[in-house]
XYZ file of C-alpha atoms in Angstrom:
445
model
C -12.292 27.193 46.632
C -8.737 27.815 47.156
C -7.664 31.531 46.338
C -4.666 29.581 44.153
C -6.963 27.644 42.464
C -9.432 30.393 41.329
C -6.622 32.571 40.419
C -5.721 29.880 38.120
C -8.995 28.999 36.413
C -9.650 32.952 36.147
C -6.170 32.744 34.476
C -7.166 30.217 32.194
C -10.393 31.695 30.899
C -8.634 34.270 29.363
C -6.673 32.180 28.104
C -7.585 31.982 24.226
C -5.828 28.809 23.136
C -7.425 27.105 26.075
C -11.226 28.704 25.607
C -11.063 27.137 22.113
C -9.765 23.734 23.025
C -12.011 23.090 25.846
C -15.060 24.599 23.344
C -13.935 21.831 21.142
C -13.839 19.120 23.470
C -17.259 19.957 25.261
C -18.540 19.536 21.704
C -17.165 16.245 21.416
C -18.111 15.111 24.644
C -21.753 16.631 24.249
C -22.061 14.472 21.266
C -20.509 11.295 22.231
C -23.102 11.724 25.619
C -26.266 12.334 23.451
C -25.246 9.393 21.170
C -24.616 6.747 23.824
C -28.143 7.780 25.489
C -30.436 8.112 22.260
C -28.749 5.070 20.887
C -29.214 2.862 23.727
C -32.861 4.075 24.249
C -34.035 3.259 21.108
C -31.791 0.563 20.505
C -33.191 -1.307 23.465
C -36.661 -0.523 21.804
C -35.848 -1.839 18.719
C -34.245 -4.881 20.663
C -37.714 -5.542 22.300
C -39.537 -5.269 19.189
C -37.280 -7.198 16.658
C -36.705 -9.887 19.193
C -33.777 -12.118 20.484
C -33.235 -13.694 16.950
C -33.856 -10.941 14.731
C -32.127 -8.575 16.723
C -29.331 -11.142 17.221
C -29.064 -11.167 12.795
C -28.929 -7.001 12.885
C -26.189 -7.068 15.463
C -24.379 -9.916 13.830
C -24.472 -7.845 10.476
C -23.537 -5.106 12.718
C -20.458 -6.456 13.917
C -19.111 -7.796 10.922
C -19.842 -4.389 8.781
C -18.157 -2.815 12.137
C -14.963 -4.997 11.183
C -15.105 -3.786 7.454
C -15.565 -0.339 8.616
C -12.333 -0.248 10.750
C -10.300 -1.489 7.760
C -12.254 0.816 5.207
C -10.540 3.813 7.352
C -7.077 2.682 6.385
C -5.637 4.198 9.664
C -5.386 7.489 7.719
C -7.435 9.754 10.223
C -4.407 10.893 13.085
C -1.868 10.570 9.922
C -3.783 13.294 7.689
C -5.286 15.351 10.530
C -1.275 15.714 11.592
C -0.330 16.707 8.595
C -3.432 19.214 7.871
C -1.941 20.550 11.177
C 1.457 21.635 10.156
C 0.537 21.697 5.725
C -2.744 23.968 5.348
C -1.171 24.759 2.153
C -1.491 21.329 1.026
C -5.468 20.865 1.830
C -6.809 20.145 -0.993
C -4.185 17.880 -2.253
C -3.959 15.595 1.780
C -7.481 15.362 1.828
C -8.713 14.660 -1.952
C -5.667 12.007 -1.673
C -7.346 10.393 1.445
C -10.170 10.571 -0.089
C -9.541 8.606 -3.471
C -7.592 6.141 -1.148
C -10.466 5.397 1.154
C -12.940 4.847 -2.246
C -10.831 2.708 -3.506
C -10.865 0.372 -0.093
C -14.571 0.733 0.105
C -15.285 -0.315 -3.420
C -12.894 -3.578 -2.593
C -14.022 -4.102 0.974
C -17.694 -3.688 -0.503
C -16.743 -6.331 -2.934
C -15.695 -8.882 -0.715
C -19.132 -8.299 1.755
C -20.730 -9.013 -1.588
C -18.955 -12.289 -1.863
C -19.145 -13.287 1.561
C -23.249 -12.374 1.897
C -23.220 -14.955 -1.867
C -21.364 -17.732 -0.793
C -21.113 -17.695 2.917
C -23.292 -15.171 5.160
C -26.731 -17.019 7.015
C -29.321 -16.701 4.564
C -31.133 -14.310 6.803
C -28.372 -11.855 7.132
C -27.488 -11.351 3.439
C -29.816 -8.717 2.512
C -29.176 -6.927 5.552
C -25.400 -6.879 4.962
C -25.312 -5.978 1.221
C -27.451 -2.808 2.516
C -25.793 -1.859 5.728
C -21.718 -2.875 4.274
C -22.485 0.050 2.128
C -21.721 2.421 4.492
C -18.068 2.270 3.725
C -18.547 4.223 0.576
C -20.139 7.014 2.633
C -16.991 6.826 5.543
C -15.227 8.039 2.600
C -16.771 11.390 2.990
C -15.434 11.746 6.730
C -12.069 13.162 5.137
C -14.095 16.267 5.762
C -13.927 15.814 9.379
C -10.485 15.680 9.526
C -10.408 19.637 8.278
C -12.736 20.390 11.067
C -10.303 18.591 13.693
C -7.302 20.241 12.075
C -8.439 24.130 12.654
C -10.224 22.444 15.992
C -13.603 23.729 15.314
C -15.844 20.241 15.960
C -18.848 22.043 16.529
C -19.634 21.511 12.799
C -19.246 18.208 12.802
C -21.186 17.879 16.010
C -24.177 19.358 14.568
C -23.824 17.064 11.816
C -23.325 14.187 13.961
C -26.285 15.099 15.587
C -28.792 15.891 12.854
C -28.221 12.859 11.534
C -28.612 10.261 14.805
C -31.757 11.965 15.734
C -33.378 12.065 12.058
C -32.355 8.558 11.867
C -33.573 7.660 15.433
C -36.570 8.718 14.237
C -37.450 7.000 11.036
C -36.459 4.135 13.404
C -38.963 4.792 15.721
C -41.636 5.164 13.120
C -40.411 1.862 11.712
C -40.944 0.141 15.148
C -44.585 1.787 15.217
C -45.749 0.916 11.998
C -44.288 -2.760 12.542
C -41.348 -2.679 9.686
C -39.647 -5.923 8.820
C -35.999 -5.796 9.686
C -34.371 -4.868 6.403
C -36.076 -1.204 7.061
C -33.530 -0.929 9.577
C -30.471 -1.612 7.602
C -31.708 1.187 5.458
C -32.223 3.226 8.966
C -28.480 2.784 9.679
C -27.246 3.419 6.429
C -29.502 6.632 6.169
C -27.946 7.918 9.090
C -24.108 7.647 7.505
C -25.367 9.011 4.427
C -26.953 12.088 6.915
C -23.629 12.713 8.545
C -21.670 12.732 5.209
C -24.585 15.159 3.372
C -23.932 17.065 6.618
C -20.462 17.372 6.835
C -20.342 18.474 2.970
C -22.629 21.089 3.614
C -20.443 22.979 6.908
C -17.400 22.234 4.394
C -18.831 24.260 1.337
C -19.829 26.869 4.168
C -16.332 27.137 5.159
C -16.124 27.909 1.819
C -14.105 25.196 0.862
C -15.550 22.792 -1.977
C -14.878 18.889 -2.699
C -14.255 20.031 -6.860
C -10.507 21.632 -5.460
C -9.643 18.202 -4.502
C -6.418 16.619 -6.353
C -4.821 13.012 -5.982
C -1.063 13.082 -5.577
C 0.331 9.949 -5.793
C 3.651 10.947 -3.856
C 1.394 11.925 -0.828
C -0.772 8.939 -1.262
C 2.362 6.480 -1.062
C 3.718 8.527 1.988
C 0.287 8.597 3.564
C -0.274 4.395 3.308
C 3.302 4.095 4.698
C 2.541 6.163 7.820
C -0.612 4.853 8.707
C -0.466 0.614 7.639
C 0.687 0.152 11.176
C -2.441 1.891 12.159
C -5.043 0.214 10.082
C -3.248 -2.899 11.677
C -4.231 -1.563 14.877
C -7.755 -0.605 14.357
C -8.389 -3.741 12.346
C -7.083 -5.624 15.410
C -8.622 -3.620 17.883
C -12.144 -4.299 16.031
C -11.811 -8.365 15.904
C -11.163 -8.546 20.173
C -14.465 -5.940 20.682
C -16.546 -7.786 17.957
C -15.683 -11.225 17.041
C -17.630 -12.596 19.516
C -21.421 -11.998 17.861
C -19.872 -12.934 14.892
C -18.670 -16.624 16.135
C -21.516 -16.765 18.577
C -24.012 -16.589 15.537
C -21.883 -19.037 13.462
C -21.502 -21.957 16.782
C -24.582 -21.748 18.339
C -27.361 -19.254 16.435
C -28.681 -15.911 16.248
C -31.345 -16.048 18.818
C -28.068 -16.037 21.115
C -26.101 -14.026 19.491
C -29.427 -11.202 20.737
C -29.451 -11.997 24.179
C -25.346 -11.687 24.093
C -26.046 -7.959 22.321
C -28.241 -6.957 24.634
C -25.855 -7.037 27.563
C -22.881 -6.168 25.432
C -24.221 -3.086 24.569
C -25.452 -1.970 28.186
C -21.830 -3.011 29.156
C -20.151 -0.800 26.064
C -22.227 2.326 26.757
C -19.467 3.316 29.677
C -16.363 2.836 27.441
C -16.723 6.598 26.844
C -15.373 7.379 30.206
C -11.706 6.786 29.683
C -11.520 7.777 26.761
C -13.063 11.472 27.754
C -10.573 11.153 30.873
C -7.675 10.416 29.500
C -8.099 12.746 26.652
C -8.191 15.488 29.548
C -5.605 14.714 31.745
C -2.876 13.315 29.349
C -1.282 16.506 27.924
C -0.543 17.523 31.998
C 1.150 13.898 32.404
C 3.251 14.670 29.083
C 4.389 17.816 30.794
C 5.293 15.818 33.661
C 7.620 13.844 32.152
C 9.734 17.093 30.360
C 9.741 18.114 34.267
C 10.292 15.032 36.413
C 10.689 11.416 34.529
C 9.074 10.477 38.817
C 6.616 13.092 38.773
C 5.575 11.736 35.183
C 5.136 7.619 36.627
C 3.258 8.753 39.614
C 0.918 10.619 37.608
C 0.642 7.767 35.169
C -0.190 5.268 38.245
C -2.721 8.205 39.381
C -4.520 7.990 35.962
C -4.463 4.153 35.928
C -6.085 3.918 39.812
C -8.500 6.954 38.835
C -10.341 4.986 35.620
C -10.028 0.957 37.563
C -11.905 1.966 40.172
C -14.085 4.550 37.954
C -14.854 1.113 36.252
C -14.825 -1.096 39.652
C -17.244 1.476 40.828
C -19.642 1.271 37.698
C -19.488 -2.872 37.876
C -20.324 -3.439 41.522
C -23.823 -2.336 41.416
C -24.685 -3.683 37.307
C -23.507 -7.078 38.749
C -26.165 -7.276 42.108
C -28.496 -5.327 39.910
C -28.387 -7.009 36.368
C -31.366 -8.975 36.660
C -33.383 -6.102 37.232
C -31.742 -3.789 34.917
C -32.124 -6.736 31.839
C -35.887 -7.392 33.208
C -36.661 -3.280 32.770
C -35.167 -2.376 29.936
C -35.303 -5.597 27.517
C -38.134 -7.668 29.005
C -38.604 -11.349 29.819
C -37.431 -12.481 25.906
C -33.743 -11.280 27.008
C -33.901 -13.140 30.587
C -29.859 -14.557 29.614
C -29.012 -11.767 28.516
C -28.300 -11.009 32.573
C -25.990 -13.892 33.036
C -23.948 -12.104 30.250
C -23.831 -8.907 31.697
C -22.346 -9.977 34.953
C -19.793 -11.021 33.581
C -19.214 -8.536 30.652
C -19.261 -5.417 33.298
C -16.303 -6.365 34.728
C -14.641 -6.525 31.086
C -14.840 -3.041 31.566
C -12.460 -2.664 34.231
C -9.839 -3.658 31.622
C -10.909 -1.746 28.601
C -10.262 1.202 30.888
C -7.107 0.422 32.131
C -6.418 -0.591 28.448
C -7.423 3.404 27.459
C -5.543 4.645 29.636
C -2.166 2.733 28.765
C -2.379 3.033 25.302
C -1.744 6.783 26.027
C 0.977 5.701 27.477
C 2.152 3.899 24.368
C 1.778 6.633 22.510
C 4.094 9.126 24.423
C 6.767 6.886 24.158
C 6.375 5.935 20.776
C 5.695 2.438 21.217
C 3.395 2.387 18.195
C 4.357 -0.468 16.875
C 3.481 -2.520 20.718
C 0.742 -0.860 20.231
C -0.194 -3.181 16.901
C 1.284 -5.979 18.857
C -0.959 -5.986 21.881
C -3.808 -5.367 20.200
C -3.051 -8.746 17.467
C -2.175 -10.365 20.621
C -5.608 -9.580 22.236
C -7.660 -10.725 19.202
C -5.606 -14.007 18.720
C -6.694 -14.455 22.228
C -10.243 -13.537 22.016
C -10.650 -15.714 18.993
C -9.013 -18.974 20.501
C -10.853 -18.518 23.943
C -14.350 -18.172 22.150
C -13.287 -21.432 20.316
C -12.672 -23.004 23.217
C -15.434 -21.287 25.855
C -18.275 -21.023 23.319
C -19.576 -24.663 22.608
C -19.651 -25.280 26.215
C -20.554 -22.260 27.924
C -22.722 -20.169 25.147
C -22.916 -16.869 25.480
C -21.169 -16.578 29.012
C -18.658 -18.458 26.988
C -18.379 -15.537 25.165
C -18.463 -13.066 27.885
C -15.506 -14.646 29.406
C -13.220 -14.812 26.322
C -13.643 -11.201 26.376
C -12.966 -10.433 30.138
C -9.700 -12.551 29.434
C -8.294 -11.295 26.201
C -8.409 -8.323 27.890
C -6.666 -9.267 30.813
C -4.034 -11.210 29.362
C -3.555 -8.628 26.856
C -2.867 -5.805 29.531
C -0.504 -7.845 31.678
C 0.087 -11.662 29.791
C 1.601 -9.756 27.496
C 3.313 -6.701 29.142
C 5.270 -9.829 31.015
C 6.380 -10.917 27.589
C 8.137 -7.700 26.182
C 10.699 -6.372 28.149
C 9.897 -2.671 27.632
C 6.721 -3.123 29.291
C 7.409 -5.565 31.943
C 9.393 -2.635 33.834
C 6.063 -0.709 33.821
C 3.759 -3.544 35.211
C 4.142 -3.095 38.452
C 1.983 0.217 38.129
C -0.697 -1.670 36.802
C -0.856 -3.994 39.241
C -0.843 -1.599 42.001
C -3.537 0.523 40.884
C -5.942 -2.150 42.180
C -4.785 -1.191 45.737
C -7.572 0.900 47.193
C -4.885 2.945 49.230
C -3.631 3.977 45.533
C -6.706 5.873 44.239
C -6.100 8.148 47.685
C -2.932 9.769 46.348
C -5.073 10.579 42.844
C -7.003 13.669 44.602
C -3.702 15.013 46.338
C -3.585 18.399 45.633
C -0.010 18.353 44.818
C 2.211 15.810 43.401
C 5.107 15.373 45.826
């Protein structure tokens, strides 16, 4: 190693601000790592043991309590966590306000599952959903995690996080063995949100801090739904172009398809971590670039968007020659074309990353409100391509209104607004294999 380069990381393990922000983040990452590997182990067991059409209902259910979820949050997580940030004074009153707001949009978001699983859910699913939608009451409880992420100590909320998957992984596993009907594992998944929310209330009162100091404000509520309605936009958005798809697959064409669609989706899903743990990382160096060198600051921007493509190019080569194989091992003969799916669905991923990495980008300019755009943009899209794709293609129907939502919605529409058009060419670029050479230059020149 380079005498430079050790003098540097020597420099920065002394560092105290830095010790405690990479402690946090390995915690984060840790969890998000263990999470993606328990879950998709004993998700593809309970996969094989529910079956395509059961297992196509739970991740139907899944999808569409996903949806509710996103909305339940009411975009308030960056907006109080900023303010916790820069108010500690104010605790009690930012997060007992959040709180009472997101009740308030779980009891009415609960309320409209309620009337959708009456009048309009398959008959199959609507027992499942009145159990599992009632995890939005419990997301109310995550205002807790927002304290943690203010004085950046997520190890709490990692051990919560954690408790609860694995005690819940487990009473799903004893489900499986003692041949449970599917309902027991609505209660499974909302046992484990109830887990995390019993867990984060216990770390709180340890930080001596206790849920009876909480006070409503309306003046901070009103401020706090101003600042983040653009964000709940977002997030709402966001959710509809990731999973829409089950939802209209099990409403055109049934829910034994809808399984063998999940199946591969969720293989495909389990790398979206990667650019997100990347571009966390590297993104507070590219905002110093641009206070340095507006040049410096676009070449590392085009170094970021090379580094995750071909992260994601490299990760969809061998799933596509392989998928057969990989479907046939982990899901069995049932999920046979569930394969088909995945072929095409792996290279969805290639966008998703770029996609992480340029909302970053968004963000440091304060282009918010694009943000909100793309993202409506890319579920309009999604929606009207399934509509199209899905009665004649099925599931691969599916798979491809995906892979093109995304697409269009990182350069169809970056040709349409005229603050992003001047910035496409770097995304086009980053496909050239030359380009990913200059991201492991030692210096930026």
């Amino acid at each position: 190693m380079p005498k430079h380069v050790r003098a540097q990381l020597i420099k920065l393990t002394k560092h105290h601000g830095f010790v405690r922000y990479f402690k946090n983040t390995a915690w984060l990452l840790l969890e998000k790592v263990l999470r993606i590997v328990v879950g998709l182990l004993v998700g593809v067991w309970i996969a094989r043991y529910l079956g395509s059409e059961q297992f196509g209902t739970y991740s139907y259910v899944m999808s569409l309590v996903g949806m509710f979820a996103a909305v339940a949050t009411l975009g308030l997580d960056a907006v109080v966590v900023r303010k916790l940030v820069f108010a500690r004074e104010k605790h009690e009153h930012l997060v007992g306000t959040a709180f009472a707001l997101k009740l308030v949009a779980a009891a009415c978001l609960y309320l409209l599952l309620v009337a959708y699983s009456v009048f309009a859910a398959p008959r199959e699913a609507k027992e499942l959903l009145l159990i599992m939608g009632a995890v939005v009451f419990f997301h109310a409880f995550y205002v807790m995690d927002f304290y943690f992420q203010s004085i950046v100590k997520s190890r709490s909320v990692v051990f919560a996080s954690t408790l609860a998957l694995l005690s819940a992984s487990a009473v799903r596993v004893c489900f499986i063995l003692m041949n449970a009907p599917l309902v027991w594992f609505g209660w499974a998944f909302l046992l484990e949100v109830m887990m995390f929310a019993a867990g984060l209330l216990y770390f709180y009162s340890a930080n001596r801090r206790s849920i009876r100091q909480w006070v409503f404000e309306k003046n901070i509520a009103i401020d706090l739904l101003k600042a983040s309605l653009p964000l709940v936009l977002t997030a709402f958005s966001a959710s509809v172009y990731m999973k829409i798809d089950q939802i209209m697959l099990l409403e055109m064409v049934g829910a034994n398809d809808v399984g063998q669609y999940a199946a591969a989706v969720r293989l495909s899903e389990a790398f979206y971590f990667i650019p997100i743990a990347i571009t966390g990382s590297v993104f507070p160096a590219i905002l110093r670039a641009k206070e340095i060198d507006v040049e410096l600051y676009r070449k590392r921007l085009k170094n970021l968007y090379s580094l995750v493509v071909w992260i994601a190019i490299a990760v969809a080569l061998p799933v596509t020659f392989l998928s057969d194989s990989i479907i046939g091992s982990l899901y069995g003969a049932e999920y046979a074309s569930a394969s088909s799916v995945l072929v095409i669905h792996i290279w969805a991923g290639v966008f998703f990353f770029l996609n992480a990495a340029f909302v970053k980008f968004l963000y440091s300019e304060s282009y918010e409100k694009k943000y909100l755009y793309r993202s409506v943009f890319g579920a309009a899209m999604n929606i009207g391509l399934n509509f199209v794709l899905i009665p004649s293609y099925g599931i691969q129907g599916a798979a491809f209104a995906t892979l093109l939502s995304l697409a269009a919605m990182n350069y169809l529409y970056d040709v349409l607004d005229r603050d992003l058009r001047k910035h496409l060419n770097m995304k086009v670029s980053c496909f050239d294999p030359r380009a990913l050479l200059t991201v492991f230059q030692r210096r930026d020149r």
